[in-house]
Coordinates of C-alpha atoms and ligand atoms in Angstrom, one line a residue:
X1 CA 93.8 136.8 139.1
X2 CA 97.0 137.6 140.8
X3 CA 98.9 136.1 143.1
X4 CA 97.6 135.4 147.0
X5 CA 100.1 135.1 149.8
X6 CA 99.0 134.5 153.4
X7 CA 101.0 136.5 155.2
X8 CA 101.8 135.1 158.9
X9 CA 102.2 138.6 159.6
X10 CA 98.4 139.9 159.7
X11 CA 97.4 136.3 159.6
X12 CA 95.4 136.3 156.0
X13 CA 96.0 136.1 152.5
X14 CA 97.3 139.4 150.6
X15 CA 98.0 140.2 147.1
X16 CA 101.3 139.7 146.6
X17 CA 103.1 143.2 145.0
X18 CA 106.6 142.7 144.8
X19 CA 108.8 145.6 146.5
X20 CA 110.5 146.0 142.6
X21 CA 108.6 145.5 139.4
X22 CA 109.8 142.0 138.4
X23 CA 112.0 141.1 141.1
X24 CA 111.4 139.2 144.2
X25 CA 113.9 138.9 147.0
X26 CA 113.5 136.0 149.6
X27 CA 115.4 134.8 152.6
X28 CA 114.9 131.3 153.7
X29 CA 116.3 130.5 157.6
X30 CA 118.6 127.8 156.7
X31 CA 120.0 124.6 158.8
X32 CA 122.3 125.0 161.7
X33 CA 124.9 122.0 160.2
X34 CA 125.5 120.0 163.0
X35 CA 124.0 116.7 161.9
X36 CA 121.8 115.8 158.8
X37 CA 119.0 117.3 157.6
X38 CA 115.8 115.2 158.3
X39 CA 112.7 115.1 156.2
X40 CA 110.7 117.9 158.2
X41 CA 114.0 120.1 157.3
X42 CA 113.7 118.8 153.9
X43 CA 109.6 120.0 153.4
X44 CA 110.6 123.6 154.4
X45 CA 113.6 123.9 152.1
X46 CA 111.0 122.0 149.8
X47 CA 108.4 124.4 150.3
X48 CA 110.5 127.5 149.4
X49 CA 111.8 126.3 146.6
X50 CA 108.1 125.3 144.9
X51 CA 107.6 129.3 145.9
X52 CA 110.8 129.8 144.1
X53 CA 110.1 128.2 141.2
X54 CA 106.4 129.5 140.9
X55 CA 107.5 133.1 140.8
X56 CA 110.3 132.6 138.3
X57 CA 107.1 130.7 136.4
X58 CA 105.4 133.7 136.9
X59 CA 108.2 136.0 135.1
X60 CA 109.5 137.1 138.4
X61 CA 113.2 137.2 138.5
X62 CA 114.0 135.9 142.3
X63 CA 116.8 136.6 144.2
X64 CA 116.7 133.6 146.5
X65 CA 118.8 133.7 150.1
X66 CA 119.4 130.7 152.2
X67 CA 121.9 130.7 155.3
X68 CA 123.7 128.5 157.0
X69 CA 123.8 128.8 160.7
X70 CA 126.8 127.7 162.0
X71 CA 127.8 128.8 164.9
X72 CA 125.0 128.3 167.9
X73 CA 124.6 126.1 171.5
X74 CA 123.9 122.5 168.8
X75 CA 127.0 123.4 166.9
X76 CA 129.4 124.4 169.9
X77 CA 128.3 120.9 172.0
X78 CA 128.5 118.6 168.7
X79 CA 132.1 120.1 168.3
X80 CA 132.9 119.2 171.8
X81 CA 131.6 115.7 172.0
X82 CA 132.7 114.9 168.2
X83 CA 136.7 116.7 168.7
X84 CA 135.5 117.8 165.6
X85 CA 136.7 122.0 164.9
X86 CA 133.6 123.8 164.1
X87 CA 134.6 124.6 160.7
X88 CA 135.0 120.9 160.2
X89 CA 131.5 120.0 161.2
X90 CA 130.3 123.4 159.5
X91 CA 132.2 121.9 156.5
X92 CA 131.1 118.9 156.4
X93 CA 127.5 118.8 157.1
X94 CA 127.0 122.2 155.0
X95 CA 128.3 119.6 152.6
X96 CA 126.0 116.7 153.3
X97 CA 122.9 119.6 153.3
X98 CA 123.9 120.7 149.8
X99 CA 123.6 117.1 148.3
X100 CA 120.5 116.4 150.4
X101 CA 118.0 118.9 148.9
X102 CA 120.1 119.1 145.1
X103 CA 119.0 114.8 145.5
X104 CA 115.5 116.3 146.0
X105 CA 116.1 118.8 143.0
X106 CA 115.9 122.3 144.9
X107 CA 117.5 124.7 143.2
X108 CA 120.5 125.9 144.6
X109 CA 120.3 129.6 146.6
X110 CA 121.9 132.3 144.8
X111 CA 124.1 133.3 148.0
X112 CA 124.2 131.2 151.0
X113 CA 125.9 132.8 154.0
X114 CA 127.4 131.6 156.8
X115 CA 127.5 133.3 160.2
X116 CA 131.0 133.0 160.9
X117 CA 131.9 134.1 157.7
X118 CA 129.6 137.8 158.6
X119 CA 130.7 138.6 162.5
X120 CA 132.5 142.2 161.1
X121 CA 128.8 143.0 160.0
X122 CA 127.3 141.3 162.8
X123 CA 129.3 143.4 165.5
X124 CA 128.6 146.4 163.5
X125 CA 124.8 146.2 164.1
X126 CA 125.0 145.4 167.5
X127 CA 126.9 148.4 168.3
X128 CA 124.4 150.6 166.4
X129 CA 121.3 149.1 168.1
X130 CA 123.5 150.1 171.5
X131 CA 123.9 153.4 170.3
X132 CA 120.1 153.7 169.5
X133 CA 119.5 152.4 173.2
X134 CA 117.9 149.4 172.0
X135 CA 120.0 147.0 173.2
X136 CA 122.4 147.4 176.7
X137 CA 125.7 144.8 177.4
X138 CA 125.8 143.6 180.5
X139 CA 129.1 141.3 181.4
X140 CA 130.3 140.8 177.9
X141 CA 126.5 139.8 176.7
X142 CA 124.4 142.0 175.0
X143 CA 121.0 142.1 175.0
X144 CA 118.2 143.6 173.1
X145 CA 115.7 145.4 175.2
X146 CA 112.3 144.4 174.2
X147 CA 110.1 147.3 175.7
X148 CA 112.7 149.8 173.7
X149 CA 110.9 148.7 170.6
X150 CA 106.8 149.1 170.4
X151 CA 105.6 146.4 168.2
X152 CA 107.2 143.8 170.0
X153 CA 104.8 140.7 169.2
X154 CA 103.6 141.6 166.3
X155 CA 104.4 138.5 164.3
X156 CA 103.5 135.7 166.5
X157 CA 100.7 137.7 168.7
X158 CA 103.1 137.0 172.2
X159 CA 102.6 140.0 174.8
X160 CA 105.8 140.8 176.0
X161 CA 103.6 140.6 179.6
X162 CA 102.3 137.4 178.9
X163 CA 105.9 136.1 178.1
X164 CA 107.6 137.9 181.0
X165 CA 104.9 135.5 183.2
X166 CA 105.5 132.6 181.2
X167 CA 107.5 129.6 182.7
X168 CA 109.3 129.4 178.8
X169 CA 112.0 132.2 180.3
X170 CA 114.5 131.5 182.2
X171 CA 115.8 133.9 185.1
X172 CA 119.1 135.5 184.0
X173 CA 119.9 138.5 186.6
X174 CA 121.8 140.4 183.5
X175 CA 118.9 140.8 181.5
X176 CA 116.7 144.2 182.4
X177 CA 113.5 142.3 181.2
X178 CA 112.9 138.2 181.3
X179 CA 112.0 138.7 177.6
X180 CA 115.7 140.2 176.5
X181 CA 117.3 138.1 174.0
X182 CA 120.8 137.4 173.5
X183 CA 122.6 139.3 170.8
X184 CA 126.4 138.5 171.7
X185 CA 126.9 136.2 174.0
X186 CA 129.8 136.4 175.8
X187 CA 132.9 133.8 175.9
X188 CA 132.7 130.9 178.4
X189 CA 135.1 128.3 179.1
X190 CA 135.7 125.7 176.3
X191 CA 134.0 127.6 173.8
X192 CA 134.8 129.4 170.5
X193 CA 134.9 133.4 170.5
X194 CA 136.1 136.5 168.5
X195 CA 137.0 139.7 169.3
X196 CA 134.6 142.5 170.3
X197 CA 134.2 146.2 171.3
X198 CA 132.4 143.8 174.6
X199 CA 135.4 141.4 174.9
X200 CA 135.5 137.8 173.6
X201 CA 132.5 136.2 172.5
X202 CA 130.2 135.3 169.6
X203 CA 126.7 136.4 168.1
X204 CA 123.3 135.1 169.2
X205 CA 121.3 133.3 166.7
X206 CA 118.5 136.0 165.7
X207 CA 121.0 139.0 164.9
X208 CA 122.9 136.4 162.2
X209 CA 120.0 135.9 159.9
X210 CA 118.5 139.6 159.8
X211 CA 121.8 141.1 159.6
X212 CA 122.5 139.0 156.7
X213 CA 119.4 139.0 155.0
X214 CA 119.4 142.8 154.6
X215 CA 123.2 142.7 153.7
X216 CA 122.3 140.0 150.2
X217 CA 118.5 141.9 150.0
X218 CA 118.6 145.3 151.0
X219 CA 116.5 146.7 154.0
X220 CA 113.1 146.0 152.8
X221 CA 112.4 142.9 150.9
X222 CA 109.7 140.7 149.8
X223 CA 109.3 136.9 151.3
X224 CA 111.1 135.5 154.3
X225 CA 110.2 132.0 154.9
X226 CA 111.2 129.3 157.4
X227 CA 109.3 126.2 159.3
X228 CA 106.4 127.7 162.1
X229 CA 108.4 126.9 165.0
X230 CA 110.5 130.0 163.8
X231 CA 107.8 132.6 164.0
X232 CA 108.9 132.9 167.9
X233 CA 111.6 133.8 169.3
X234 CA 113.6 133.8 165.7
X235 CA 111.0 135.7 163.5
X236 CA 109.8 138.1 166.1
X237 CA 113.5 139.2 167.4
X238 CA 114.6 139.2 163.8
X239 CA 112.1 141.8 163.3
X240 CA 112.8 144.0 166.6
X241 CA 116.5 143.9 165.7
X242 CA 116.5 144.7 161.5
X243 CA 113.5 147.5 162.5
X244 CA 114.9 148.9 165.1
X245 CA 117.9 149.4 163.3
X246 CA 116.9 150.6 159.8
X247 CA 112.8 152.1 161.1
X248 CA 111.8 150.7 158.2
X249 CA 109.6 146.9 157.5
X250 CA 111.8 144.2 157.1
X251 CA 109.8 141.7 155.3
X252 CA 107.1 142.8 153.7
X253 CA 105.1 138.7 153.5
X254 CA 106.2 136.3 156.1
X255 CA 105.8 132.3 155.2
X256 CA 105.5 129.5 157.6
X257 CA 105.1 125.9 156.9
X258 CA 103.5 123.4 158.9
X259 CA 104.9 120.4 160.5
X260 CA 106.4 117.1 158.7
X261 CA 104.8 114.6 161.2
X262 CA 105.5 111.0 162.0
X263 CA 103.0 109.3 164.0
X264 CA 101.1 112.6 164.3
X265 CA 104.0 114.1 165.9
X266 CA 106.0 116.9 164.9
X267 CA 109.6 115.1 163.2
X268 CA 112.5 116.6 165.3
X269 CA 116.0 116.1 166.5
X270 CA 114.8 116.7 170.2
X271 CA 112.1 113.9 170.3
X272 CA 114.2 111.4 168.6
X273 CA 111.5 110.7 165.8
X274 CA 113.4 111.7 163.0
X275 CA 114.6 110.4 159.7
X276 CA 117.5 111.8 157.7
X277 CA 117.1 112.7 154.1
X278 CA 119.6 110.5 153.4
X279 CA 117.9 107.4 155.3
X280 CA 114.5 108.0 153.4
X281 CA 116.5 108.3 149.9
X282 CA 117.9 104.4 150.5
X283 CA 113.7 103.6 150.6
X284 CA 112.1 106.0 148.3
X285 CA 113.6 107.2 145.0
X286 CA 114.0 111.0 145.5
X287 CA 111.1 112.3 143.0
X288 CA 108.7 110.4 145.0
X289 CA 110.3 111.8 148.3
X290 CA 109.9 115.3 146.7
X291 CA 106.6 114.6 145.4
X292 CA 105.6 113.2 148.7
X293 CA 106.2 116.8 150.5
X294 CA 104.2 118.7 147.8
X295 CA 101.3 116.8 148.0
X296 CA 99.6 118.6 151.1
X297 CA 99.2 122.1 150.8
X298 CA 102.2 124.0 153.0
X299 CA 99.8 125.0 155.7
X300 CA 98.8 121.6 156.9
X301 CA 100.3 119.2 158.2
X302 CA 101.8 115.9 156.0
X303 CA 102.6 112.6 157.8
X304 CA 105.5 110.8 156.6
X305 CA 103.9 107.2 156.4
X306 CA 103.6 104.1 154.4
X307 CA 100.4 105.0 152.4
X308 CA 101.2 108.1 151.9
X309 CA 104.7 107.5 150.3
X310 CA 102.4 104.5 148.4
X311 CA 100.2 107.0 147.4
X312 CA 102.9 109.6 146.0
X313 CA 104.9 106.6 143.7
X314 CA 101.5 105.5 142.4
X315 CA 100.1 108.7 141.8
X316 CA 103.9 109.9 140.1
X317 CA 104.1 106.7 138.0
X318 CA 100.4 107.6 136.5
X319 CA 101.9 111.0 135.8
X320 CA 104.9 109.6 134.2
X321 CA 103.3 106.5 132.3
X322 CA 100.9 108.6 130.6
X323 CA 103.6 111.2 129.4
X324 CA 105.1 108.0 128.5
X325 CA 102.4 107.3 126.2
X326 CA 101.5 110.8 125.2
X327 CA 105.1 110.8 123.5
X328 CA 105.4 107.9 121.9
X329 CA 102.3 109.0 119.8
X330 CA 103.1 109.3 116.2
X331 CA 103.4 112.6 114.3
X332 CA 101.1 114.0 111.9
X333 CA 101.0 117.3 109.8
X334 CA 97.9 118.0 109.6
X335 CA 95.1 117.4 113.0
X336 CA 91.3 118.2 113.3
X337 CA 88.7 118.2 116.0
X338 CA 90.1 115.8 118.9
X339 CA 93.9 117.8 118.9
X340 CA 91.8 120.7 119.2
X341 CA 89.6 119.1 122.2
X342 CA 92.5 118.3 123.8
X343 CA 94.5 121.3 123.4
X344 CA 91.1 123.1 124.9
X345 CA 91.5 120.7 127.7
X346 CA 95.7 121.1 128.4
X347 CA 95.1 124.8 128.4
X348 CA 92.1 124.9 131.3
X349 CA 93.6 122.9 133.0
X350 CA 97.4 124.5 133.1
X351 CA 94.6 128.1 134.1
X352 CA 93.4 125.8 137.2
X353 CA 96.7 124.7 137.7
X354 CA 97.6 128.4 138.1
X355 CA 94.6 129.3 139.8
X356 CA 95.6 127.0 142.3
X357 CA 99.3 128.2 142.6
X358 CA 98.2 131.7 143.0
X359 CA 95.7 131.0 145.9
X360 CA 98.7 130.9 148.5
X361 CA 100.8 127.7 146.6
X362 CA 98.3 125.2 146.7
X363 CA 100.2 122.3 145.5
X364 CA 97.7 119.7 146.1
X365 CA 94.7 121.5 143.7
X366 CA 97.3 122.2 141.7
X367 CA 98.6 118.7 141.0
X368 CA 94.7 117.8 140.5
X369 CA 95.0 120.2 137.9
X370 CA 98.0 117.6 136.3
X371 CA 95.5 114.9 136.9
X372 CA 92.9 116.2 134.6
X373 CA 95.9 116.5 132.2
X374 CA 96.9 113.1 132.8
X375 CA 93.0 111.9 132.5
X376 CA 92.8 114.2 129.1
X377 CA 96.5 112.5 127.4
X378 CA 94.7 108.8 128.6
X379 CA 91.8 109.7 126.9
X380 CA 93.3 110.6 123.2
X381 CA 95.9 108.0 123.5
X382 CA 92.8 105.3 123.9
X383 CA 91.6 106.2 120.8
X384 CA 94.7 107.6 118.7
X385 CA 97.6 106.6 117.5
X386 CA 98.7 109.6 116.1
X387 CA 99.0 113.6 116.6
X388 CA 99.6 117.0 115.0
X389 CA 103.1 117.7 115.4
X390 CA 102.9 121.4 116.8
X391 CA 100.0 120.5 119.2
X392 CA 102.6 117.8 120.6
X393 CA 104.7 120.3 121.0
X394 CA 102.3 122.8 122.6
X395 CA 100.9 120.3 125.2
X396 CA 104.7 119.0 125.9
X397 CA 106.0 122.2 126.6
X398 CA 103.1 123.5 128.6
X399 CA 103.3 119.7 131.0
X400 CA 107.3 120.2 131.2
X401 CA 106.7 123.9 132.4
X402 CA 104.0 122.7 135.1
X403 CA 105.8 120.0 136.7
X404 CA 109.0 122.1 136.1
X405 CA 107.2 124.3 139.2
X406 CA 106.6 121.1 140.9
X407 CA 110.3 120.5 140.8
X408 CA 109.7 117.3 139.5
X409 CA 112.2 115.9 136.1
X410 CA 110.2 114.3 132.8
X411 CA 113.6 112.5 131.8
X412 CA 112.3 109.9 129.8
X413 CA 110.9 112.7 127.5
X414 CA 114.1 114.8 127.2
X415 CA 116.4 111.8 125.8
X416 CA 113.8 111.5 123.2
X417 CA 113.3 115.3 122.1
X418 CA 117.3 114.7 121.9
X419 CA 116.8 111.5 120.0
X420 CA 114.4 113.0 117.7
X421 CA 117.0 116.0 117.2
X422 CA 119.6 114.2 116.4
X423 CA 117.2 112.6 113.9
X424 CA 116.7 116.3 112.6
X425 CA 120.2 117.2 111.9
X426 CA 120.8 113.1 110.4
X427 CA 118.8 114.6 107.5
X428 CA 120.0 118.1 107.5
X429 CA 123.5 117.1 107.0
X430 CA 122.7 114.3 104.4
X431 CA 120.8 117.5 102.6
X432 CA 123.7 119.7 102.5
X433 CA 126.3 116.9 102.0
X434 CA 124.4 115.8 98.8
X435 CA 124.3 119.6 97.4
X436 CA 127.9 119.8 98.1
X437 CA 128.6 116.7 96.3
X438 CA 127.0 117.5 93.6
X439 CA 128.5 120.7 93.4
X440 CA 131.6 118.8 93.6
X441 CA 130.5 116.8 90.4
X442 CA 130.1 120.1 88.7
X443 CA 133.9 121.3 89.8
X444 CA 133.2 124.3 92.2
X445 CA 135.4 123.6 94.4
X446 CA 135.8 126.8 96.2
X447 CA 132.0 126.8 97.2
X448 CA 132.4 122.9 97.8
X449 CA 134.8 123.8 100.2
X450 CA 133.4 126.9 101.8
X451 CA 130.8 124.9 102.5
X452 CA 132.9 122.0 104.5
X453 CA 134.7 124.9 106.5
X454 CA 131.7 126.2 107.7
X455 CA 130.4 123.6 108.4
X456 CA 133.4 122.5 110.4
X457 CA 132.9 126.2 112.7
X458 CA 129.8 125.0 113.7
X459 CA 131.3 122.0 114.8
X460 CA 130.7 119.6 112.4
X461 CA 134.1 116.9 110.5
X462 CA 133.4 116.7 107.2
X463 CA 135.6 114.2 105.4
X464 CA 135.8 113.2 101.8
X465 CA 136.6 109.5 101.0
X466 CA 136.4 107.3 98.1
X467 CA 133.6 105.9 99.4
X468 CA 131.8 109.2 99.6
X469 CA 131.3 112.1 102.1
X470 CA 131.5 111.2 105.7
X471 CA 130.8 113.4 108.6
X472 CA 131.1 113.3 112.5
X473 CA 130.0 116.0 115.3
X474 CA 133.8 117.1 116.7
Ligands
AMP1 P1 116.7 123.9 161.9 O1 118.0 123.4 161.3 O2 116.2 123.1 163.1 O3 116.7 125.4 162.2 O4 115.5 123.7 160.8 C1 115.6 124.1 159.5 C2 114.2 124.3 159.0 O5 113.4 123.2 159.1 C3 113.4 125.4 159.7 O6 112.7 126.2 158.8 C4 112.5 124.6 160.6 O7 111.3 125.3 161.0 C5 112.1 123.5 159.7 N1 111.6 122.3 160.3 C6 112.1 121.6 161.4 N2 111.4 120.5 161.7 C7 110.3 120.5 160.9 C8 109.2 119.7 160.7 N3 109.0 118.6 161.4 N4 108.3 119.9 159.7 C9 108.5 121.0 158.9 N5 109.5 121.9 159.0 C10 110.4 121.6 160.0
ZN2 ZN1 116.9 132.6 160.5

């Protein structure tokens, strides 16, 4: 079965087919870095990169684009009450952002733009939609005009009627229609601006992410992702702006996750309710914070409480206890019927933990699928002390690989595949050390030595001493 993807756009689960064979391009609506990122942030730049990693499971190589908004209303008012410039606050909170979700091990985007850094392209694509006549300036702002472009609404399902009645806009005499949005806004006192063909000003929020998107992905591309609040305005005008421009689909599958709650409500900065990434990593070790956001699937919605951080450490120590156990089982050479049971077992369950992944990323089936892993290892370690060395192997690899997709680290078994590697070359070298000796015994010397220099290429110090042949890794 392949891959299912519901698609916000449609509202119901598609086949995913990438828009190149073997490649999939996603953009991810970053922070705006004017403060910390809080843990709802954190579960959408969580979410994407589980996607991330499932595809490149999957053999997909993925482009992945993240931006960073920093230039907006948040960012120009921080700067004012901090005296901060705004490239020191985009500087250092871009910073603080970066260390928050590498803490909760989310792979770094491949390119992460910044607004500022992309107003040349910016002003470029406003001046096109002008000349298209789907946007007019009026006083230095420009505005898109929203009846200009047909399938206005068709992301979130908003009427442009039904907005133009709603309370949500305000009255702003430059607009042609209430539902107009902002694409360059137009210098006011106090404020940052750059140069334009429409005098001073700077770029409304929407136009930055599509305009960079298809500069890093191209005018079509696969996933674009981001938190549900962002399916209107941001979505929907990204959408009118890139289409408008280009006549062609922007993104082909549109993500959304739900809300991080705290007390049933939705975490934000605007109620007050939040907690910063880096508050919740001085209470909860970070691959029980990270596990924690994967356990609900990325359509509902996932309190941040108590149990269920008590749930996500006891149900991540179970995990790591018996992988614990599972490796300090001895090796064998030769196996029979219960390495073969449990192989049988490893392998259905990594196809349900699949089957889960491809049913729209549903982490929390998918993690059961672990479970009957975990439940499988238990039950041969109860009665075992031992195990057939490439079926170790097999059932190691395939668990690493799994919770590789989860995001989440099996250290304690890495330091002893090294351990057990180093134990490898230990006996290699004393091999080849006591052939060369010997040879030494016999007088050829030339091989004796070839030998030492070669082995000294591949980096290993080979040393002759009265007491006998010593060696060390350079
Ligand atoms: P912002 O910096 O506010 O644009 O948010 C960055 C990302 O976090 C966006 O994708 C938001 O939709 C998402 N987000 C914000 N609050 C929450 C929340 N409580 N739960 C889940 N996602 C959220
Ligand atoms: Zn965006």
């Amino acid at each position: 079965m392949g891959l299912k993807i519901f698609n916000t756009m449609g509202m119901r689960k598609e086949e995913f087919i990438p828009l190149r064979e073997g490649e999939v391009r996603i953009y991810v609506c970053g922070p705006t870095v004017y403060d910390f990122i809080h843990i709802g942030n954190a579960r959408a730049f969580v979410v994407a990169d589980v996607i991330r990693r499932y595809l490149e499971y999957k053999g997909y190589k993925v482009i992945f684009v993240s931006n960073i908004t920093d230039i907006d209303d948040k960012m120009i008012r921080r700067s004012q009450e901090t005296g901060l410039s705004l490239q020191q606050l985009g500087e250092i909170y871009s910073n603080a952002y970066f260390e928050d979700i590498a803490a909760l091990n989310v792979k770094k985007p491949d390119v992460s733009p910044r607004a500022t850094q992309h107003i040349p392209e910016i002003i470029e694509a406003i001046e096109k939609l002008i000349q298209k006549g789907y946007a007019y300036q009026a006083n230095g702002d420009v505005y898109f005009n929203v009846m200009k472009f047909k399938d206005y609404g068709k992301l979130s399902g908003n009427k442009i009627e039904a907005l133009e009645m709603g309370a949500r806009i305000e009255v702003n005499p430059k607009k042609k229609n209430p539902a107009d949005f902002a694409l360059w806004k137009a210098q006011k006192e106090g404020e940052p601006g750059w140069h334009s063909p429409w005098g001073k000003g700077r770029p409304g929020w929407h136009i930055e992410c599509s305009t960079m998107a298809m500069k890093y992905l191209g005018e079509t591309f696969d996933i674009h992702m981001g938190g549900k609040d962002l399916i209107f305005p941001h979505h929907e005008n990204e959408i009118a702006q890139a289409e408008a421009l280009t006549g062609k689909t922007f993104a082909r599958y549109w993500i959304h996750n739900e809300w991080l709650t705290i007390e049933g409500q939705k975490m934000s900065k605007s109620l007050g309710n939040f907690i910063t990434v880096r508050d919740a990593l001085k209470m909860y070790d970070p691959q029980v914070l990270r596990f924690f956001l994967i356990s609900a699937h990325y359509r509902s919605p996932l309190d941040f409480n108590k149990e269920n951080l008590r749930l996500a450490k006891v149900n991540l120590m179970k995990i790591i206890s018996a992988l614990k156990r599972f490796v300090s089982l001895k090796e064998k050479t030769e196996g029979g019927d219960e390495e073969k049971n449990l192989l049988l077992n490893i392998r259905r369950a990594k196809q349900r933990f699949e089957k889960a992944m491809d049913d729209d990323f549903n982490t929390p089936l998918a993690i059961a699928a672990i479970f009957d892993i975990v439940k499988a290892i238990n039950a041969y370690a109860d009665k075992n002390v031992e195990i057939e060395k490439s079926a170790k192997r097999e059932i190691y690899e395939t668990v690493k690989s799994l919770l590789n997709v989860l995001g989440i680290e099996i250290e304690v078994k890495e330091k002893k595949y090294a351990e057990d590697q180093m134990a490898l070359i230990n006996g290699l070298m004393k091999l080849i050390l006591e052939i060369r000796q010997e040879m030494r015994r016999r007088k050829e010397w030339r091989m004796a030595d070839e030998i030492r220099d070669k082995l000294q290429k591949l980096g290993f110090l080979i040393e002759d001493t009265p007491k006998g042949t010593k060696w060390k890794l350079k």
